[in-house]
mmCIF file of C-alpha atoms in Angstrom:
data_model
loop_
_atom_site.group_PDB
_atom_site.id
_atom_site.type_symbol
_atom_site.label_atom_id
_atom_site.label_comp_id
_atom_site.label_asym_id
_atom_site.label_seq_id
_atom_site.Cartn_x
_atom_site.Cartn_y
_atom_site.Cartn_z
ATOM 1 C CA MET A 1 109.665 63.497 22.575
ATOM 2 C CA THR A 2 109.400 61.393 25.708
ATOM 3 C CA PRO A 3 108.461 63.499 28.741
ATOM 4 C CA PRO A 4 110.892 63.303 31.664
ATOM 5 C CA ASN A 5 110.012 61.094 34.572
ATOM 6 C CA PRO A 6 108.202 63.092 37.235
ATOM 7 C CA THR A 7 110.076 63.690 40.470
ATOM 8 C CA PRO A 8 108.665 61.479 43.200
ATOM 9 C CA PRO A 9 106.905 63.440 45.914
ATOM 10 C CA THR A 10 108.862 64.044 49.072
ATOM 11 C CA HIS A 11 107.543 63.429 52.547
ATOM 12 C CA PRO A 12 105.892 66.634 53.845
ATOM 13 C CA ASP A 13 107.979 68.370 56.496
ATOM 14 C CA TYR A 14 104.947 68.954 58.677
ATOM 15 C CA LEU A 15 104.213 65.215 58.993
ATOM 16 C CA PRO A 16 106.330 62.865 61.117
ATOM 17 C CA ALA A 17 108.078 60.149 59.149
ATOM 18 C CA ALA A 18 106.541 56.700 59.680
ATOM 19 C CA VAL A 19 109.708 55.126 61.042
ATOM 20 C CA ILE A 20 109.797 52.728 63.972
ATOM 21 C CA ARG A 21 113.186 52.934 65.576
ATOM 22 C CA GLU A 22 114.810 50.323 67.750
ATOM 23 C CA PRO A 23 115.957 51.391 71.236
ATOM 24 C CA ALA A 24 119.489 52.761 71.399
ATOM 25 C CA PRO A 25 122.063 50.425 73.002
ATOM 26 C CA SER A 26 122.415 52.591 76.124
ATOM 27 C CA ALA A 27 118.653 52.734 76.552
ATOM 28 C CA ARG A 28 118.426 48.953 76.178
ATOM 29 C CA ARG A 29 121.014 48.424 78.907
ATOM 30 C CA ALA A 30 119.185 50.765 81.269
ATOM 31 C CA ALA A 31 115.881 49.068 80.483
ATOM 32 C CA LEU A 32 117.296 45.604 81.167
ATOM 33 C CA ALA A 33 118.468 46.739 84.589
ATOM 34 C CA GLU A 34 114.980 47.985 85.467
ATOM 35 C CA LEU A 35 113.207 44.980 83.983
ATOM 36 C CA ALA A 36 115.254 42.602 86.123
ATOM 37 C CA ALA A 37 113.428 44.009 89.152
ATOM 38 C CA ARG A 38 109.972 44.444 87.627
ATOM 39 C CA LEU A 39 109.257 41.439 85.404
ATOM 40 C CA THR A 40 107.486 38.592 87.149
ATOM 41 C CA VAL A 41 107.737 34.928 86.258
ATOM 42 C CA ARG A 42 104.395 35.168 84.482
ATOM 43 C CA ASP A 43 105.549 38.234 82.542
ATOM 44 C CA ARG A 44 108.565 36.316 81.264
ATOM 45 C CA TRP A 45 106.344 33.376 80.343
ATOM 46 C CA LEU A 46 104.150 35.780 78.344
ATOM 47 C CA LEU A 47 107.167 37.044 76.382
ATOM 48 C CA HIS A 48 108.009 33.479 75.382
ATOM 49 C CA ALA A 49 104.346 32.794 74.517
ATOM 50 C CA LEU A 50 104.152 35.846 72.249
ATOM 51 C CA ARG A 51 107.338 34.840 70.461
ATOM 52 C CA GLU A 52 105.970 31.313 69.986
ATOM 53 C CA HIS A 53 102.406 32.213 68.959
ATOM 54 C CA GLN A 54 103.046 35.583 67.220
ATOM 55 C CA VAL A 55 99.949 37.394 68.484
ATOM 56 C CA LEU A 56 97.493 36.997 71.361
ATOM 57 C CA THR A 57 94.466 39.147 72.102
ATOM 58 C CA GLY A 58 93.719 40.630 75.492
ATOM 59 C CA PRO A 59 90.812 38.230 76.178
ATOM 60 C CA GLN A 60 92.987 35.264 75.170
ATOM 61 C CA ILE A 61 95.769 36.271 77.564
ATOM 62 C CA ALA A 62 93.211 36.815 80.322
ATOM 63 C CA ARG A 63 91.829 33.282 79.844
ATOM 64 C CA ILE A 64 95.242 31.656 79.746
ATOM 65 C CA ALA A 65 97.155 33.473 82.455
ATOM 66 C CA PHE A 66 94.947 35.634 84.694
ATOM 67 C CA ASP A 67 91.974 35.310 87.008
ATOM 68 C CA GLY A 68 89.945 37.871 85.081
ATOM 69 C CA PRO A 69 90.062 40.507 82.330
ATOM 70 C CA ARG A 70 90.345 43.451 84.717
ATOM 71 C CA ILE A 71 93.547 42.165 86.318
ATOM 72 C CA ALA A 72 94.889 41.136 82.918
ATOM 73 C CA ASN A 73 94.225 44.516 81.288
ATOM 74 C CA ARG A 74 95.867 46.373 84.140
ATOM 75 C CA ARG A 75 99.030 44.306 83.923
ATOM 76 C CA LEU A 76 99.136 44.356 80.118
ATOM 77 C CA LYS A 77 98.911 48.136 80.146
ATOM 78 C CA ILE A 78 101.988 48.319 82.369
ATOM 79 C CA LEU A 79 103.899 45.850 80.200
ATOM 80 C CA ALA A 80 103.022 47.788 77.026
ATOM 81 C CA GLU A 81 103.214 51.420 78.130
ATOM 82 C CA GLU A 82 105.714 51.525 80.993
ATOM 83 C CA LEU A 83 108.030 48.585 80.419
ATOM 84 C CA ARG A 84 107.617 48.324 76.597
ATOM 85 C CA VAL A 85 108.210 44.594 76.635
ATOM 86 C CA ILE A 86 105.111 44.063 74.498
ATOM 87 C CA ASP A 87 103.462 46.035 71.692
ATOM 88 C CA ARG A 88 99.766 46.260 70.926
ATOM 89 C CA PHE A 89 97.427 47.203 68.104
ATOM 90 C CA ARG A 90 93.690 47.159 67.482
ATOM 91 C CA PRO A 91 92.666 46.102 63.944
ATOM 92 C CA LEU A 92 89.754 47.826 62.260
ATOM 93 C CA ARG A 93 86.426 46.028 62.112
ATOM 94 C CA ALA A 94 83.458 46.878 59.924
ATOM 95 C CA ILE A 95 81.104 46.313 62.864
ATOM 96 C CA GLY A 96 82.039 46.846 66.486
ATOM 97 C CA SER A 97 85.569 47.129 67.839
ATOM 98 C CA ALA A 98 88.286 44.511 67.980
ATOM 99 C CA PRO A 99 90.118 43.683 71.222
ATOM 100 C CA GLU A 100 93.690 44.743 71.768
ATOM 101 C CA HIS A 101 96.162 42.439 70.027
ATOM 102 C CA TYR A 102 99.582 41.942 71.626
ATOM 103 C CA VAL A 103 102.934 41.037 70.089
ATOM 104 C CA LEU A 104 106.478 40.876 71.422
ATOM 105 C CA GLY A 105 107.937 44.352 71.994
ATOM 106 C CA PRO A 106 111.516 45.669 71.628
ATOM 107 C CA TYR A 107 112.497 45.420 75.279
ATOM 108 C CA GLY A 108 110.794 42.040 75.568
ATOM 109 C CA ALA A 109 112.941 40.813 72.688
ATOM 110 C CA GLN A 110 116.008 42.189 74.478
ATOM 111 C CA VAL A 111 115.080 40.160 77.559
ATOM 112 C CA LEU A 112 114.705 36.955 75.516
ATOM 113 C CA ALA A 113 117.971 37.604 73.690
ATOM 114 C CA ALA A 114 119.741 38.032 77.019
ATOM 115 C CA GLU A 115 118.236 34.778 78.295
ATOM 116 C CA ALA A 116 119.484 32.930 75.210
ATOM 117 C CA GLY A 117 122.868 34.653 75.215
ATOM 118 C CA VAL A 118 122.423 36.001 71.673
ATOM 119 C CA THR A 119 121.964 39.355 70.007
ATOM 120 C CA ILE A 120 118.665 40.820 68.870
ATOM 121 C CA LYS A 121 119.677 40.032 65.294
ATOM 122 C CA GLU A 122 120.412 36.406 66.159
ATOM 123 C CA LEU A 123 117.066 36.227 67.958
ATOM 124 C CA GLY A 124 115.480 37.148 64.622
ATOM 125 C CA TYR A 125 113.420 40.004 66.063
ATOM 126 C CA HIS A 126 112.558 43.242 64.329
ATOM 127 C CA ARG A 127 109.787 45.454 65.588
ATOM 128 C CA ASN A 128 108.406 46.231 62.141
ATOM 129 C CA ARG A 129 108.261 42.524 61.380
ATOM 130 C CA ALA A 130 106.519 41.728 64.671
ATOM 131 C CA LEU A 131 103.868 44.380 64.020
ATOM 132 C CA ALA A 132 103.429 43.317 60.393
ATOM 133 C CA ILE A 133 100.964 40.650 61.548
ATOM 134 C CA ALA A 134 98.518 43.552 62.024
ATOM 135 C CA HIS A 135 98.349 43.910 58.220
ATOM 136 C CA SER A 136 98.746 40.269 57.303
ATOM 137 C CA PRO A 137 95.880 38.381 55.620
ATOM 138 C CA ARG A 138 96.739 35.555 58.030
ATOM 139 C CA LEU A 139 95.880 37.601 61.128
ATOM 140 C CA ASN A 140 92.364 36.188 61.493
ATOM 141 C CA HIS A 141 93.672 32.662 60.972
ATOM 142 C CA GLN A 142 96.398 33.029 63.607
ATOM 143 C CA VAL A 143 94.018 34.635 66.097
ATOM 144 C CA GLY A 144 91.529 31.823 65.441
ATOM 145 C CA VAL A 145 94.126 29.127 66.163
ATOM 146 C CA ASN A 146 95.060 30.910 69.383
ATOM 147 C CA GLU A 147 91.378 31.215 70.291
ATOM 148 C CA VAL A 148 91.118 27.418 70.395
ATOM 149 C CA TYR A 149 94.336 27.318 72.418
ATOM 150 C CA SER A 150 93.097 29.907 74.921
ATOM 151 C CA HIS A 151 89.796 28.106 75.528
ATOM 152 C CA LEU A 152 91.592 24.799 76.119
ATOM 153 C CA ALA A 153 93.958 26.541 78.513
ATOM 154 C CA ALA A 154 91.013 28.151 80.302
ATOM 155 C CA ALA A 155 89.294 24.764 80.584
ATOM 156 C CA SER A 156 92.505 23.386 82.003
ATOM 157 C CA ARG A 157 92.688 26.115 84.651
ATOM 158 C CA THR A 158 88.982 25.768 85.522
ATOM 159 C CA ALA A 159 89.421 22.023 85.963
ATOM 160 C CA GLY A 160 92.382 22.571 88.279
ATOM 161 C CA GLY A 161 94.665 21.331 85.565
ATOM 162 C CA SER A 162 97.960 22.128 87.234
ATOM 163 C CA ARG A 163 99.690 19.167 88.877
ATOM 164 C CA THR A 164 101.235 19.671 92.285
ATOM 165 C CA ARG A 165 104.353 17.819 93.400
ATOM 166 C CA GLN A 166 102.122 15.606 95.564
ATOM 167 C CA ASP A 167 99.988 14.762 92.533
ATOM 168 C CA ALA A 168 103.060 13.808 90.539
ATOM 169 C CA GLU A 169 104.345 11.563 93.338
ATOM 170 C CA ASN A 170 100.946 9.866 93.641
ATOM 171 C CA ASP A 171 100.385 9.862 89.847
ATOM 172 C CA VAL A 172 97.134 11.780 90.258
ATOM 173 C CA ALA A 173 95.826 12.996 86.900
ATOM 174 C CA LYS A 174 93.778 16.117 86.348
ATOM 175 C CA GLU A 175 92.292 17.512 83.157
ATOM 176 C CA ALA A 176 94.985 19.682 81.657
ATOM 177 C CA LEU A 177 96.444 21.035 78.464
ATOM 178 C CA VAL A 178 100.010 19.855 78.927
ATOM 179 C CA SER A 179 101.469 20.822 75.529
ATOM 180 C CA TRP A 180 100.666 23.297 72.777
ATOM 181 C CA TRP A 181 103.130 23.734 69.924
ATOM 182 C CA SER A 182 102.689 26.540 67.435
ATOM 183 C CA GLU A 183 102.673 26.334 63.658
ATOM 184 C CA LEU A 184 106.327 27.437 63.654
ATOM 185 C CA THR A 185 107.424 24.641 65.985
ATOM 186 C CA CYS A 186 105.385 22.111 64.008
ATOM 187 C CA PHE A 187 107.019 23.349 60.813
ATOM 188 C CA HIS A 188 110.480 22.763 62.288
ATOM 189 C CA LEU A 189 109.496 19.237 63.317
ATOM 190 C CA TYR A 190 107.187 18.038 60.545
ATOM 191 C CA GLY A 191 107.390 20.628 57.767
ATOM 192 C CA ASP A 192 108.613 18.224 55.127
ATOM 193 C CA LEU A 193 105.642 15.922 55.739
ATOM 194 C CA ALA A 194 102.708 17.847 57.213
ATOM 195 C CA ARG A 195 102.107 21.434 58.261
ATOM 196 C CA PRO A 196 99.566 21.580 61.094
ATOM 197 C CA ASP A 197 98.422 24.871 62.562
ATOM 198 C CA ALA A 198 99.187 23.509 66.030
ATOM 199 C CA PHE A 199 99.904 20.356 68.008
ATOM 200 C CA GLY A 200 98.277 19.736 71.379
ATOM 201 C CA ARG A 201 98.365 17.217 74.174
ATOM 202 C CA TRP A 202 95.384 16.925 76.548
ATOM 203 C CA GLN A 203 95.538 14.892 79.737
ATOM 204 C CA ALA A 204 92.588 13.524 81.738
ATOM 205 C CA PRO A 205 91.941 10.844 84.371
ATOM 206 C CA GLY A 206 91.477 7.368 82.938
ATOM 207 C CA THR A 207 88.291 5.366 83.534
ATOM 208 C CA GLY A 208 90.158 2.635 85.389
ATOM 209 C CA GLY A 209 92.673 4.929 87.060
ATOM 210 C CA GLY A 210 95.843 6.291 85.594
ATOM 211 C CA VAL A 211 96.037 8.914 82.873
ATOM 212 C CA ARG A 212 94.505 9.261 79.424
ATOM 213 C CA THR A 213 96.521 11.420 77.057
ATOM 214 C CA ALA A 214 95.098 12.589 73.749
ATOM 215 C CA GLU A 215 97.520 14.035 71.212
ATOM 216 C CA PHE A 216 96.212 15.859 68.164
ATOM 217 C CA PHE A 217 97.043 18.127 65.271
ATOM 218 C CA LEU A 218 94.815 21.146 64.699
ATOM 219 C CA GLU A 219 93.721 22.425 61.305
ATOM 220 C CA TYR A 220 91.884 25.719 61.706
ATOM 221 C CA ASP A 221 89.608 26.414 58.750
ATOM 222 C CA THR A 222 88.483 29.982 58.078
ATOM 223 C CA GLY A 223 86.215 28.914 55.221
ATOM 224 C CA THR A 224 88.318 30.470 52.455
ATOM 225 C CA GLU A 225 89.687 27.182 51.058
ATOM 226 C CA ASN A 226 87.592 24.704 49.121
ATOM 227 C CA LEU A 227 86.986 21.368 50.791
ATOM 228 C CA ASP A 228 89.088 19.425 48.304
ATOM 229 C CA ARG A 229 92.110 21.429 49.401
ATOM 230 C CA LEU A 230 91.348 20.606 53.043
ATOM 231 C CA LEU A 231 91.175 16.911 52.203
ATOM 232 C CA ALA A 232 94.482 17.098 50.332
ATOM 233 C CA LYS A 233 96.205 18.040 53.590
ATOM 234 C CA LEU A 234 95.426 14.585 54.984
ATOM 235 C CA ASP A 235 97.919 12.998 52.574
ATOM 236 C CA GLY A 236 100.734 14.690 54.472
ATOM 237 C CA TYR A 237 99.418 13.440 57.796
ATOM 238 C CA ALA A 238 99.242 9.910 56.392
ATOM 239 C CA ARG A 239 102.914 10.163 55.376
ATOM 240 C CA LEU A 240 103.799 11.515 58.816
ATOM 241 C CA ALA A 241 101.983 8.620 60.502
ATOM 242 C CA ALA A 242 103.867 6.140 58.321
ATOM 243 C CA VAL A 243 107.236 7.671 59.222
ATOM 244 C CA THR A 244 106.605 8.044 62.969
ATOM 245 C CA ALA A 245 104.408 4.945 63.403
ATOM 246 C CA ILE A 246 101.993 7.188 65.341
ATOM 247 C CA ASP A 247 98.386 7.669 64.234
ATOM 248 C CA THR A 248 97.616 11.126 65.592
ATOM 249 C CA PRO A 249 94.061 12.465 65.180
ATOM 250 C CA VAL A 250 93.707 15.497 62.936
ATOM 251 C CA LEU A 251 91.114 17.921 64.284
ATOM 252 C CA PHE A 252 89.415 20.281 61.847
ATOM 253 C CA TRP A 253 87.900 23.378 63.403
ATOM 254 C CA LEU A 254 85.209 24.567 60.970
ATOM 255 C CA GLN A 255 83.151 27.742 61.010
ATOM 256 C CA SER A 256 79.652 26.339 60.428
ATOM 257 C CA PRO A 257 77.669 23.098 60.800
ATOM 258 C CA LEU A 258 76.843 23.270 57.059
ATOM 259 C CA ARG A 259 80.529 23.185 56.107
ATOM 260 C CA GLU A 260 81.128 20.452 58.665
ATOM 261 C CA ARG A 261 78.428 18.223 57.153
ATOM 262 C CA ALA A 262 79.811 18.804 53.661
ATOM 263 C CA LEU A 263 83.285 17.751 54.792
ATOM 264 C CA HIS A 264 81.916 14.614 56.449
ATOM 265 C CA ARG A 265 80.154 13.620 53.245
ATOM 266 C CA LEU A 266 83.440 13.817 51.355
ATOM 267 C CA LEU A 267 85.297 11.905 54.068
ATOM 268 C CA ALA A 268 82.664 9.157 53.969
ATOM 269 C CA LEU A 269 83.358 8.697 50.255
ATOM 270 C CA ASN A 270 87.127 8.637 50.807
ATOM 271 C CA PRO A 271 87.892 7.449 54.368
ATOM 272 C CA PRO A 272 91.099 9.039 55.704
ATOM 273 C CA ALA A 273 94.170 6.993 56.636
ATOM 274 C CA VAL A 274 94.440 8.807 59.979
ATOM 275 C CA PRO A 275 91.723 9.560 62.557
ATOM 276 C CA VAL A 276 89.862 12.774 61.745
ATOM 277 C CA ALA A 277 87.379 14.670 63.901
ATOM 278 C CA THR A 278 85.598 17.977 63.451
ATOM 279 C CA ALA A 279 84.012 20.658 65.611
ATOM 280 C CA THR A 280 82.398 24.066 65.146
ATOM 281 C CA PRO A 281 81.695 27.069 67.378
ATOM 282 C CA THR A 282 78.038 25.987 67.393
ATOM 283 C CA ALA A 283 78.974 22.611 68.887
ATOM 284 C CA CYS A 284 80.959 24.425 71.600
ATOM 285 C CA GLU A 285 78.068 26.514 72.863
ATOM 286 C CA GLY A 286 77.849 25.923 76.591
ATOM 287 C CA THR A 287 81.084 23.942 76.736
ATOM 288 C CA THR A 288 84.727 24.122 75.607
ATOM 289 C CA PRO A 289 86.868 22.436 72.941
ATOM 290 C CA ALA A 290 87.753 19.894 75.625
ATOM 291 C CA GLY A 291 84.110 18.865 75.940
ATOM 292 C CA PRO A 292 81.854 16.574 73.869
ATOM 293 C CA VAL A 293 82.181 18.539 70.634
ATOM 294 C CA TRP A 294 84.307 16.344 68.345
ATOM 295 C CA GLU A 295 82.563 14.304 65.656
ATOM 296 C CA LEU A 296 84.631 11.485 64.208
ATOM 297 C CA ALA A 297 84.743 11.204 60.446
ATOM 298 C CA ALA A 298 84.048 7.951 58.570
ATOM 299 C CA ARG A 299 83.353 6.150 61.863
ATOM 300 C CA ARG A 300 80.034 5.368 63.511
ATOM 301 C CA THR A 301 79.687 6.969 66.917
ATOM 302 C CA ALA A 302 76.412 7.681 68.658
ATOM 303 C CA ARG A 303 77.566 11.080 69.934
ATOM 304 C CA ARG A 304 80.272 13.678 69.753
ATOM 305 C CA LEU A 305 83.343 12.823 71.801
ATOM 306 C CA HIS A 306 85.258 14.586 74.534
ATOM 307 C CA LEU A 307 88.767 15.570 73.556
ATOM 308 C CA ALA A 308 90.236 13.020 75.980
ATOM 309 C CA GLU A 309 88.217 10.219 74.342
ATOM 310 C CA LEU A 310 90.192 10.676 71.121
ATOM 311 C CA ALA A 311 93.076 8.927 72.873
ATOM 312 C CA ALA A 312 91.275 5.650 72.093
ATOM 313 C CA TYR A 313 91.706 6.319 68.370
ATOM 314 C CA THR A 314 95.455 6.863 68.527
ATOM 315 C CA ALA A 315 97.872 4.068 67.672
ATOM 316 C CA GLY A 316 101.560 4.060 68.552
ATOM 317 C CA GLY A 317 103.508 6.025 71.119
ATOM 318 C CA GLY A 318 103.429 9.727 71.770
ATOM 319 C CA HIS A 319 105.267 12.498 69.988
ATOM 320 C CA ARG A 320 108.545 13.501 71.545
ATOM 321 C CA ALA A 321 108.848 16.893 73.135
ATOM 322 C CA ALA A 322 110.265 19.466 70.765
ATOM 323 C CA GLU A 323 113.934 20.022 71.465
ATOM 324 C CA ARG A 324 116.200 22.839 70.389
ATOM 325 C CA ASP A 325 118.478 22.347 67.420
ATOM 326 C CA ALA A 326 122.230 22.083 67.824
ATOM 327 C CA ASP A 327 122.455 24.994 65.366
ATOM 328 C CA ALA A 328 119.790 27.007 67.146
ATOM 329 C CA VAL A 329 120.883 30.456 65.970
ATOM 330 C CA ARG A 330 120.690 29.459 62.294
ATOM 331 C CA THR A 331 117.315 27.730 62.588
ATOM 332 C CA GLY A 332 115.788 30.225 65.031
ATOM 333 C CA ARG A 333 114.834 27.532 67.555
ATOM 334 C CA LEU A 334 116.582 29.138 70.513
ATOM 335 C CA PHE A 335 113.984 28.049 73.063
ATOM 336 C CA ASP A 336 111.848 25.034 73.766
ATOM 337 C CA PRO A 337 108.120 25.751 73.239
ATOM 338 C CA PRO A 338 106.782 27.417 76.392
ATOM 339 C CA ALA A 339 104.364 25.584 78.627
ATOM 340 C CA PRO A 340 100.745 26.250 77.584
ATOM 341 C CA LEU A 341 100.012 27.737 81.011
ATOM 342 C CA PRO A 342 102.108 30.142 83.095
ATOM 343 C CA PRO A 343 104.001 28.794 86.108
ATOM 344 C CA ASP A 344 101.786 27.715 88.995
ATOM 345 C CA SER A 345 103.690 29.885 91.442
ATOM 346 C CA GLU A 346 102.071 33.052 90.126
ATOM 347 C CA ARG A 347 98.453 32.057 89.738
ATOM 348 C CA PRO A 348 97.501 32.736 93.372
ATOM 349 C CA ALA A 349 99.768 35.789 93.746
ATOM 350 C CA GLN A 350 96.859 38.221 94.097
ATOM 351 C CA GLY A 351 98.804 40.516 96.394
ATOM 352 C CA ARG A 352 101.573 40.844 93.830
ATOM 353 C CA GLU A 353 99.054 41.589 91.088
ATOM 354 C CA ARG A 354 97.576 44.387 93.162
ATOM 355 C CA ARG A 355 100.989 45.919 93.813
ATOM 356 C CA ASP A 356 102.395 45.611 90.267
ATOM 357 C CA GLY A 357 99.131 46.166 88.397
#
């Protein structure tokens, strides 16, 4: 005789159910009214950045958008606890403690939906889904990609990378990260050919005047894939270059000099069809990813190159700015990718930071 199936255990009454509820419609309307008076331009930029890049840590946000971690943490606490436009979590580490990780929150999604003139559903936001990155095996990879982004943005701010109206009129170039497209945006644009982790555009003064602009695709390697699989990705970039008539350097960010040397040995045996350069955290000690840290593959150079110098190894025109689809609700591309840095108008607003946190 087959025993009956056991009754599944019920949730104990003395424990709260693990359910994350969305704000009620009336609460959302009241929150939107308050947020209209309390969200700054930089706050709104951060909401767009979190939607674009999925997750940013506290130190990353501080590098990109604030003058220091203390000011950043104070403002982020207000945005998370009082205004609820962002959510946060702290993943467990075997050694030490991880920084706070921030994702788009329910009221932040409501603000973006209102800006786009769509519903939360059409925006594609669900709080459980946004927080799922905390348990995703891709968390470290996504945080690593955004770590490179944040250090380039910080280098841009340190170098005075913002261009004033006077600079634009006089065509004065400064070192700056002028574009950074996420994996999602790259997938919408190039997914059938290549799937980069990010696309960037770095601007610097030219040697004879004018502007040097280096465009690149980023491949962030966590060390979990074998090198043959990394090399196989270059076939897609070769197809993309053939279709667009643009040779865009592919930058591999590797975790150790040993792995970097092994990849270069393989590339020397099978030279890539597109420019390839590599860097490691060791090469960045004392500098930034914009500095002389990039080693070209299958080409003889006496030293590692600055990011801006990779412009010399690019053939063809530049990539067009990502534009929204005509059917934006269906594809999810409701917004253009946000600028890699917050608006200039709020960087010196120290008085406002002191008042609002």
